[in-house]
Amino acid sequence: MAAYEMKSHNASVVSRGEARSSESVHERDNAHLQRMGKKPVLKRNFGILSILGFSCTILGTWEGMLGTWQDPLENGGPGGTIYAFIFGWVGTIALFIVLSELVSMAPTSGGQYHWAAMLAPQSSFKFVSYITAWFAVCGWQCAFAACAFLCGTMIQGAAIMGNAHYPALPWQGTLIVWLALCFALVVNVAGGKLLPRMEAIILVVHILGFFGIVIPLTYMADHRDSHFVFLDFENNGKFATQGLSWFVGMTNCAFAFGGGDAAVHMSEEVANAARVIPNAMMLTVGINGCLGFGMIIAVLFCVGDLEKALNSPTGYPFMEMFYQATNSVPGTLAMTSIMLIIYTCSLMGLLAAASRQFWSFSRDRGVPGWRWWSQISPSRQVPINAIILTVIVSTLLALINIGSSVALSDILSMAVTGVYLSYLMVAVLLLIRRLRGEVTHSNDAEDDVVNVPGAKLVWGPFHCPGIWGVLVNTYAVMYLSIVVFFSVWPSKMNPKYDEMNYAVVGVGSVFILSVVYYFVRARHIYAGPVVEASL
């Protein structure tokens, strides 16, 4: 009995110690946030495992490559796809190092526009951060809508695979998109620990699902030779050179690696964010890069009849490839269901990231109706109004699918262009500050405001020092410039009006409208990241 009481006492002491440790971490996070002028209003429900699952499933590289691999095959071919993936992976590693440095310095939900404000010259930081924010808003809203499109049309494609006589109509796909949006909305509005727990589970599905597809695919399919996989190049877009064709197809690989800042926008809901988020981001690019490369190799060796796959009535070549490998409709649908589950669940994380980014910008008075969108639910401690608006935007964009079958590719391109432009802005600004030696390694005055406009710039716990930091930062800027430039190109030369890439029109319209609003209204009320917490 005495031994039992002693064990109970020890367990109680350990429990109280863990609780105090957790409280001290939260207090330190909140103090760090207050030093950047922000009041802690969101509950920190995410830990390392849940935010890793969140980041991994949103990046979803192997799923993204399967879902959008048609363009790199048509412009680049099998060999071009492999080398485009390697190019994108190396560029993304450099980009993630830069983003990890920045989030370690300033872990706020604002992400890119906060960093742009703290890094830009004092004379122009308001406008630079404002434009950076709108690029991020455009990119994230389009990324969420694109994933919803993929969910809806994949489910339709699976129905076609299961029943060749199924009359797939565009409006049906739109209804399925709306259903997927409702699912993501319910999970996000519920708040609490539901989303973090689901993200940890989806991480397991993300990894095991890879093997659930690769193992039967490589075991059952007829294999192509290595020359086809590594040395066969295509230029179906009829571009002037094979290299130009390769760069155009490469942007789909960039989309598969897009969304690296998702975890950043959850910073104010992550315990020990300055350390945990950089670690999660670097683990994410490592895990997803390995899985994505393995999937690309497996798919290209097992592709079978490539022409038939590219012209699959399902609209998704990977479904035809699964069928050619298994020669079984139930087997194909079982493998496809893994993709459907992951894509549907990734909507939850995309909605969370997109809404937090928009909420943070609203909190700093950068959007029309900012008072409404910046509100936080006192009971659930989530920005419900921003969540609902994000769903409404995608609901309206889904209507485009009824009248245009090429809408998905345009939305994808807008997502890549918008998000990568926001990355490019902050990467260039950080490189300039880095070359000037204007970021210090310590801050002696712990009560001072840091890493906000006009304040001292201090490196966080994650930092790539010296010449290596300069080289990585420079390469990231070069990579981002290439991706942004080619993301607005059409997939073929001399395209017809319905084959054009309208991403430049969409992102350009957002840019023009935001500039007009800035000079009419925003310049009077937007002052960059608002210092709202008293120290």
XYZ file of C-alpha atoms in Angstrom:
535
model
C 0.000 0.000 0.000
C 2.825 2.344 0.883
C 4.570 1.499 -2.389
C 1.362 2.253 -4.292
C 0.983 5.600 -2.536
C 4.627 6.431 -3.297
C 4.081 5.635 -7.009
C 0.949 7.763 -7.049
C 2.821 10.616 -5.420
C 5.688 10.360 -7.926
C 3.268 10.244 -10.842
C 1.508 13.313 -9.489
C 4.822 15.144 -9.168
C 5.800 14.222 -12.743
C 2.395 15.312 -14.022
C 2.664 18.667 -12.257
C 6.222 19.050 -13.580
C 5.108 18.400 -17.151
C 2.246 20.850 -16.748
C 4.625 23.533 -15.431
C 7.040 22.803 -18.288
C 4.241 23.160 -20.819
C 3.098 26.389 -19.208
C 6.628 27.801 -19.253
C 6.970 26.997 -22.975
C 3.671 28.743 -23.690
C 4.687 31.720 -21.573
C 7.985 31.974 -23.454
C 6.150 31.750 -26.807
C 3.707 34.441 -25.749
C 6.537 36.655 -24.513
C 8.324 36.237 -27.845
C 5.124 37.143 -29.682
C 4.646 40.214 -27.508
C 8.200 41.343 -28.283
C 7.046 41.454 -31.904
C 4.072 43.579 -30.862
C 1.319 40.933 -31.068
C -1.186 39.836 -28.461
C -1.502 36.053 -27.984
C -5.142 35.286 -28.890
C -4.924 31.794 -30.401
C -4.527 28.607 -28.385
C -1.303 26.661 -28.923
C -2.677 23.186 -29.647
C 0.004 22.053 -32.134
C 3.159 20.179 -31.160
C 6.029 18.858 -33.272
C 4.187 15.730 -34.495
C 0.926 17.461 -35.380
C 2.598 20.400 -37.134
C 4.870 17.967 -39.006
C 1.774 16.104 -40.186
C 0.160 19.416 -41.082
C 3.178 20.540 -43.106
C 3.833 17.162 -44.775
C 0.278 16.594 -45.967
C -0.138 20.126 -47.303
C 3.137 19.867 -49.214
C 1.991 16.387 -50.327
C 4.710 16.046 -52.942
C 4.137 12.492 -54.127
C 0.374 13.049 -54.212
C 0.835 16.342 -56.041
C 3.095 14.775 -58.653
C 0.570 12.011 -59.340
C -2.343 14.427 -59.506
C -0.708 16.971 -61.855
C 1.995 15.030 -63.709
C 0.486 15.430 -67.195
C 2.206 18.746 -68.005
C 5.778 17.674 -67.114
C 5.319 14.527 -69.222
C 4.089 16.503 -72.220
C 6.735 19.223 -71.798
C 9.872 17.421 -70.745
C 8.905 13.780 -71.034
C 9.904 11.037 -68.578
C 13.555 12.107 -68.387
C 12.614 15.759 -68.140
C 10.210 14.976 -65.294
C 12.948 13.355 -63.224
C 15.432 16.184 -63.692
C 12.736 18.800 -63.143
C 11.883 17.096 -59.856
C 15.524 17.098 -58.738
C 15.871 20.758 -59.730
C 12.688 21.616 -57.826
C 13.734 19.586 -54.777
C 17.142 21.267 -54.473
C 15.559 24.691 -55.009
C 12.917 23.941 -52.395
C 15.546 22.895 -49.848
C 17.260 26.269 -50.313
C 13.891 28.032 -50.087
C 12.904 26.163 -46.919
C 16.195 27.093 -45.264
C 15.454 30.763 -45.977
C 11.844 30.463 -44.753
C 13.013 28.593 -41.651
C 15.449 31.374 -40.833
C 12.689 33.943 -41.185
C 10.084 32.078 -39.139
C 12.709 31.478 -36.467
C 13.209 35.242 -36.330
C 9.503 36.148 -36.387
C 7.066 33.263 -35.827
C 3.765 35.024 -36.566
C 0.721 34.026 -38.611
C 1.450 36.884 -41.010
C 4.535 35.162 -42.361
C 5.783 36.763 -45.568
C 4.258 40.212 -45.191
C 5.519 40.543 -41.610
C 8.997 39.565 -42.779
C 8.793 41.967 -45.727
C 7.870 44.790 -43.340
C 10.758 44.112 -40.974
C 13.307 43.677 -43.795
C 12.273 46.429 -46.238
C 13.699 49.984 -46.061
C 11.923 52.279 -43.624
C 10.745 54.500 -46.483
C 8.855 51.745 -48.322
C 8.116 48.957 -45.863
C 4.365 49.689 -45.762
C 3.818 49.294 -49.483
C 6.260 46.385 -49.874
C 4.679 44.374 -47.060
C 1.188 45.241 -48.303
C 1.873 43.930 -51.824
C 3.647 40.858 -50.447
C 0.582 40.113 -48.334
C -1.759 40.325 -51.319
C 0.456 37.982 -53.345
C 0.263 35.505 -50.455
C -3.516 35.970 -50.114
C -3.977 35.319 -53.849
C -1.684 32.286 -53.800
C -3.188 30.658 -50.726
C -6.804 31.234 -51.689
C -6.082 29.730 -55.133
C -4.135 26.819 -53.617
C -7.108 25.939 -51.425
C -9.495 26.220 -54.375
C -7.164 24.129 -56.581
C -7.003 21.327 -54.022
C -10.796 21.391 -53.756
C -11.015 21.153 -57.579
C -8.662 18.182 -57.532
C -10.747 16.437 -54.874
C -13.990 16.893 -56.799
C -12.659 15.932 -60.210
C -10.705 12.957 -58.824
C -13.871 11.582 -57.260
C -15.583 12.015 -60.632
C -12.675 10.276 -62.324
C -12.959 7.363 -59.902
C -16.682 7.121 -60.746
C -15.822 6.989 -64.456
C -13.257 4.276 -63.781
C -15.840 2.249 -61.883
C -18.589 2.784 -64.460
C -17.635 3.592 -68.038
C -21.228 4.663 -68.752
C -21.298 7.223 -65.947
C -22.340 10.575 -67.517
C -19.792 12.860 -65.832
C -21.069 16.444 -66.032
C -19.206 19.577 -64.888
C -21.933 20.659 -62.470
C -21.658 17.330 -60.684
C -17.967 17.961 -60.132
C -18.797 21.374 -58.683
C -21.233 19.800 -56.215
C -18.582 17.325 -55.106
C -16.146 20.214 -54.609
C -18.698 21.935 -52.393
C -19.132 18.766 -50.329
C -15.361 18.557 -49.766
C -15.332 22.225 -48.749
C -18.085 21.572 -46.202
C -16.005 18.778 -44.668
C -12.975 21.049 -44.292
C -15.169 23.823 -42.878
C -16.689 21.618 -40.167
C -13.294 20.365 -38.965
C -11.804 23.869 -38.844
C -14.754 25.542 -37.159
C -14.829 22.834 -34.481
C -11.538 24.216 -33.148
C -9.808 22.725 -30.121
C -7.498 19.759 -30.596
C -9.502 18.068 -33.364
C -7.408 19.444 -36.234
C -3.980 18.752 -34.611
C -4.994 15.177 -33.780
C -6.301 14.545 -37.287
C -3.108 15.962 -38.818
C -0.998 13.521 -36.800
C -3.136 10.643 -38.108
C -2.959 11.886 -41.699
C 0.840 11.943 -41.445
C 0.718 8.175 -40.961
C -1.662 7.806 -43.915
C 0.621 10.036 -46.018
C 3.615 7.735 -45.433
C 1.851 4.356 -45.455
C -0.240 5.389 -48.457
C 2.965 5.812 -50.456
C 3.839 2.158 -49.898
C 0.205 1.158 -50.474
C 0.560 2.452 -54.034
C 4.217 1.814 -54.871
C 4.335 -1.843 -53.765
C 1.422 -3.183 -55.872
C 2.374 -0.883 -58.746
C 5.976 -2.054 -59.017
C 5.093 -5.693 -58.344
C 2.246 -6.062 -60.847
C 3.134 -3.681 -63.698
C 5.313 -4.398 -66.713
C 8.488 -2.354 -66.452
C 9.916 0.066 -69.008
C 13.645 0.238 -69.730
C 15.986 2.740 -68.099
C 16.532 4.632 -71.370
C 12.825 5.552 -71.464
C 12.857 6.658 -67.827
C 16.049 8.726 -67.773
C 16.777 9.723 -71.374
C 13.414 10.089 -73.150
C 12.431 13.755 -73.581
C 9.261 15.214 -75.082
C 8.309 18.608 -76.514
C 4.601 18.202 -77.198
C 4.075 21.908 -76.654
C 6.093 22.589 -79.828
C 8.403 25.093 -78.145
C 11.490 26.387 -79.929
C 13.885 24.255 -77.884
C 13.718 21.211 -75.637
C 15.124 23.286 -72.795
C 12.320 25.819 -73.026
C 9.774 23.000 -73.035
C 11.421 21.542 -69.940
C 11.196 24.814 -68.011
C 7.481 25.152 -68.841
C 6.768 21.624 -67.618
C 8.920 22.161 -64.539
C 6.380 24.516 -62.932
C 4.141 21.560 -62.031
C 6.988 20.191 -59.927
C 7.110 23.594 -58.248
C 3.401 23.223 -57.421
C 4.091 19.805 -55.899
C 6.587 21.530 -53.572
C 4.404 24.601 -53.013
C 2.909 25.516 -49.651
C 6.118 25.418 -47.650
C 4.901 28.339 -45.566
C 1.767 26.509 -44.385
C 3.226 25.757 -40.968
C 4.384 29.381 -40.720
C 0.809 30.655 -40.723
C 0.036 28.375 -37.761
C 2.936 29.843 -35.738
C 0.713 31.397 -33.096
C -0.884 27.978 -32.460
C 2.374 25.995 -32.119
C 4.259 25.478 -28.861
C 7.914 26.594 -29.036
C 7.267 27.857 -32.574
C 10.695 29.457 -33.180
C 12.334 26.021 -32.936
C 9.577 23.560 -33.777
C 8.440 25.082 -37.071
C 11.908 25.264 -38.702
C 12.538 21.652 -37.652
C 9.157 20.575 -39.015
C 9.763 22.403 -42.301
C 13.157 20.824 -42.890
C 11.835 17.369 -42.002
C 8.942 18.019 -44.365
C 11.121 18.799 -47.380
C 13.284 15.758 -46.624
C 10.394 13.316 -46.187
C 8.344 14.622 -49.097
C 11.339 14.874 -51.404
C 12.317 11.252 -50.806
C 8.747 9.996 -51.185
C 8.133 12.139 -54.254
C 11.316 11.013 -55.980
C 10.533 7.377 -55.200
C 7.029 7.769 -56.628
C 8.305 9.430 -59.815
C 10.795 6.609 -60.443
C 8.171 3.940 -59.753
C 5.562 5.590 -61.968
C 7.886 6.066 -64.926
C 9.141 2.483 -64.827
C 5.555 1.184 -64.570
C 3.692 3.626 -66.814
C 2.774 1.134 -69.542
C 1.009 2.795 -72.474
C 1.906 6.446 -71.873
C -0.306 7.829 -74.660
C -3.330 5.959 -73.338
C -2.650 7.181 -69.807
C -2.375 10.816 -70.921
C -5.743 10.529 -72.716
C -7.556 8.691 -69.922
C -11.327 9.395 -69.846
C -11.014 9.851 -66.074
C -8.972 13.019 -66.675
C -6.176 11.645 -64.476
C -3.375 9.591 -66.076
C -2.482 7.902 -62.793
C -5.838 6.078 -62.700
C -5.267 4.565 -66.138
C -1.733 3.655 -65.093
C -3.056 1.875 -61.990
C -5.500 -0.033 -64.165
C -2.824 -1.048 -66.661
C -0.703 -2.355 -63.783
C -3.416 -4.260 -61.897
C -5.810 -5.064 -64.769
C -8.487 -4.753 -62.096
C -11.060 -2.024 -61.591
C -11.502 -2.781 -57.844
C -7.719 -2.773 -57.394
C -7.459 0.531 -59.246
C -10.195 2.087 -57.139
C -8.566 0.817 -53.930
C -5.267 2.502 -54.878
C -7.109 5.633 -56.029
C -8.971 5.812 -52.726
C -5.650 6.420 -50.947
C -5.164 9.510 -53.072
C -8.738 10.653 -52.462
C -8.430 10.305 -48.679
C -5.175 12.274 -48.531
C -6.366 15.027 -50.889
C -9.643 15.428 -48.992
C -7.894 15.555 -45.632
C -5.260 17.991 -46.901
C -8.112 20.431 -47.476
C -8.402 20.766 -43.697
C -4.839 22.005 -43.374
C -5.024 24.206 -46.457
C -8.122 25.923 -45.091
C -6.418 26.477 -41.741
C -3.290 27.978 -43.322
C -5.143 30.135 -45.873
C -7.585 31.482 -43.284
C -4.847 32.238 -40.717
C -2.840 34.154 -43.316
C -5.914 36.178 -44.293
C -6.888 36.683 -40.643
C -3.438 37.997 -39.760
C -3.492 40.471 -42.660
C -6.973 41.590 -41.545
C -5.678 42.033 -38.002
C -3.178 44.524 -39.424
C -5.974 46.333 -41.346
C -4.814 45.411 -44.831
C -8.112 44.203 -46.346
C -11.575 45.723 -46.765
C -13.810 44.816 -43.825
C -10.803 44.045 -41.633
C -12.775 44.526 -38.403
C -15.056 41.616 -39.317
C -12.414 39.220 -40.684
C -10.015 39.790 -37.765
C -12.459 38.595 -35.126
C -11.624 35.508 -33.048
C -14.268 33.189 -31.646
C -13.963 33.483 -27.835
C -15.188 29.927 -27.287
C -13.232 28.091 -30.000
C -10.273 30.506 -30.244
C -10.150 30.304 -34.051
C -10.840 33.021 -36.689
C -14.223 31.674 -37.789
C -15.110 34.640 -40.016
C -11.855 34.323 -41.969
C -12.413 30.560 -42.280
C -15.924 31.049 -43.660
C -14.777 33.701 -46.135
C -12.024 31.412 -47.453
C -14.587 28.654 -48.041
C -16.937 31.105 -49.774
C -14.156 32.200 -52.154
C -13.464 28.595 -53.173
C -17.190 27.882 -53.435
C -17.553 30.689 -55.961
C -14.402 29.691 -57.857
C -15.809 26.163 -58.175
C -18.587 27.588 -60.374
C -15.969 28.275 -63.060
C -15.634 24.517 -63.528
C -19.163 24.391 -64.971
C -18.251 26.555 -67.933
C -14.514 25.928 -68.381
C -12.616 22.657 -68.229
C -9.266 24.487 -68.199
C -10.076 26.445 -65.039
C -8.140 24.027 -62.833
C -4.817 24.579 -64.614
C -5.277 28.355 -64.405
C -6.063 28.194 -60.684
C -2.996 25.993 -60.167
C -0.819 28.494 -62.018
C -2.236 31.392 -59.998
C -1.445 29.526 -56.787
C 2.157 28.949 -57.866
C 2.621 32.513 -59.126
C 1.082 34.212 -56.080
C 2.778 32.148 -53.369
C 6.174 32.062 -55.066
C 6.087 35.832 -55.653
C 5.620 36.313 -51.914
C 8.578 33.976 -51.296
C 10.684 35.881 -53.814
C 9.981 39.241 -52.179
C 11.196 38.163 -48.734
C 14.117 36.099 -50.060
C 15.483 39.134 -51.942
C 15.025 41.418 -48.932
C 16.750 38.960 -46.589
C 19.665 38.555 -49.011
C 20.165 42.333 -49.090
C 20.109 42.602 -45.288
C 22.394 39.588 -45.004
C 24.995 41.030 -47.377
C 24.955 44.295 -45.424
C 25.414 42.455 -42.124
C 22.352 44.125 -40.624
C 21.000 41.085 -38.737
C 22.586 40.513 -35.325
C 23.072 37.243 -33.482
C 21.819 38.302 -30.059
C 19.667 40.840 -28.339
C 20.859 41.945 -24.918
C 17.763 43.986 -24.123
C 15.239 41.179 -23.757
C 12.352 43.604 -23.243
C 12.925 45.466 -26.505
C 10.658 45.031 -29.490
C 12.571 43.123 -32.198
C 12.004 42.000 -35.779
C 9.360 44.588 -36.573
C 9.656 47.656 -38.838
C 12.305 50.051 -37.552
C 13.474 47.711 -34.785
C 16.612 45.626 -34.419
C 16.828 42.490 -36.577
C 17.893 39.413 -34.616
C 18.529 35.903 -35.910
C 16.394 33.198 -34.342
C 17.491 29.742 -33.148
C 17.593 28.451 -36.766
C 20.279 30.190 -38.808
C 22.541 29.262 -41.747
C 25.717 31.231 -40.971
C 28.410 32.900 -43.019
C 29.042 32.319 -46.694
C 26.799 29.232 -46.708
C 23.830 31.361 -45.763
C 24.621 33.804 -48.589
C 24.986 30.995 -51.151
C 21.771 29.273 -50.090
C 19.863 32.555 -50.066
C 21.209 33.480 -53.523
C 20.296 30.115 -55.004
C 16.792 30.387 -53.523
C 16.326 33.780 -55.212
C 17.486 32.367 -58.562
C 15.195 29.349 -58.269
C 12.178 31.448 -57.298
C 12.761 33.851 -60.185
C 12.744 30.968 -62.674
C 9.571 29.437 -61.223
C 7.675 32.737 -61.183
C 8.719 33.570 -64.744
C 7.616 30.250 -66.248
C 4.496 29.812 -64.100
C 2.577 32.204 -66.380
C 3.532 30.470 -69.646
C 0.960 28.445 -71.608
C 1.583 24.703 -72.019
C 2.073 25.006 -75.793
C 3.171 27.486 -78.409
C 0.534 29.486 -80.299
C -2.277 28.471 -77.932
C -5.938 29.021 -78.670
C -7.959 31.245 -76.357
C -9.090 28.251 -74.284
C -5.499 26.985 -73.983
C -4.021 30.210 -72.648
C -2.549 30.472 -69.172
C -4.605 33.202 -67.526
C -2.574 33.213 -64.306
C -0.923 36.490 -65.286
C -4.385 38.013 -65.739
C -5.615 36.720 -62.392
C -2.563 37.659 -60.333
C -2.177 40.914 -62.275
C -5.786 41.829 -61.514
C -5.245 41.173 -57.821
C -2.119 43.345 -57.932
C -3.872 46.239 -59.709
C -6.952 46.145 -57.469
C -4.835 45.971 -54.320
C -2.741 48.955 -55.452
C -5.917 50.939 -56.181
C -7.303 50.073 -52.743
C -3.960 51.001 -51.169
C -3.984 54.534 -52.541
C -7.710 55.024 -51.999
C -7.986 53.621 -48.496
C -5.326 51.215 -47.167
C -2.446 53.710 -47.001
C -4.440 55.655 -44.418
C -5.098 52.671 -42.130
C -2.438 50.059 -42.958
C 0.854 50.679 -41.193
C 2.458 47.278 -41.568
C 2.340 44.783 -38.674
C 0.504 46.639 -35.922
C 2.208 46.772 -32.518
C -0.809 45.918 -30.400
C 0.760 44.492 -27.253
C 2.203 46.692 -24.543
C 5.549 45.538 -23.185
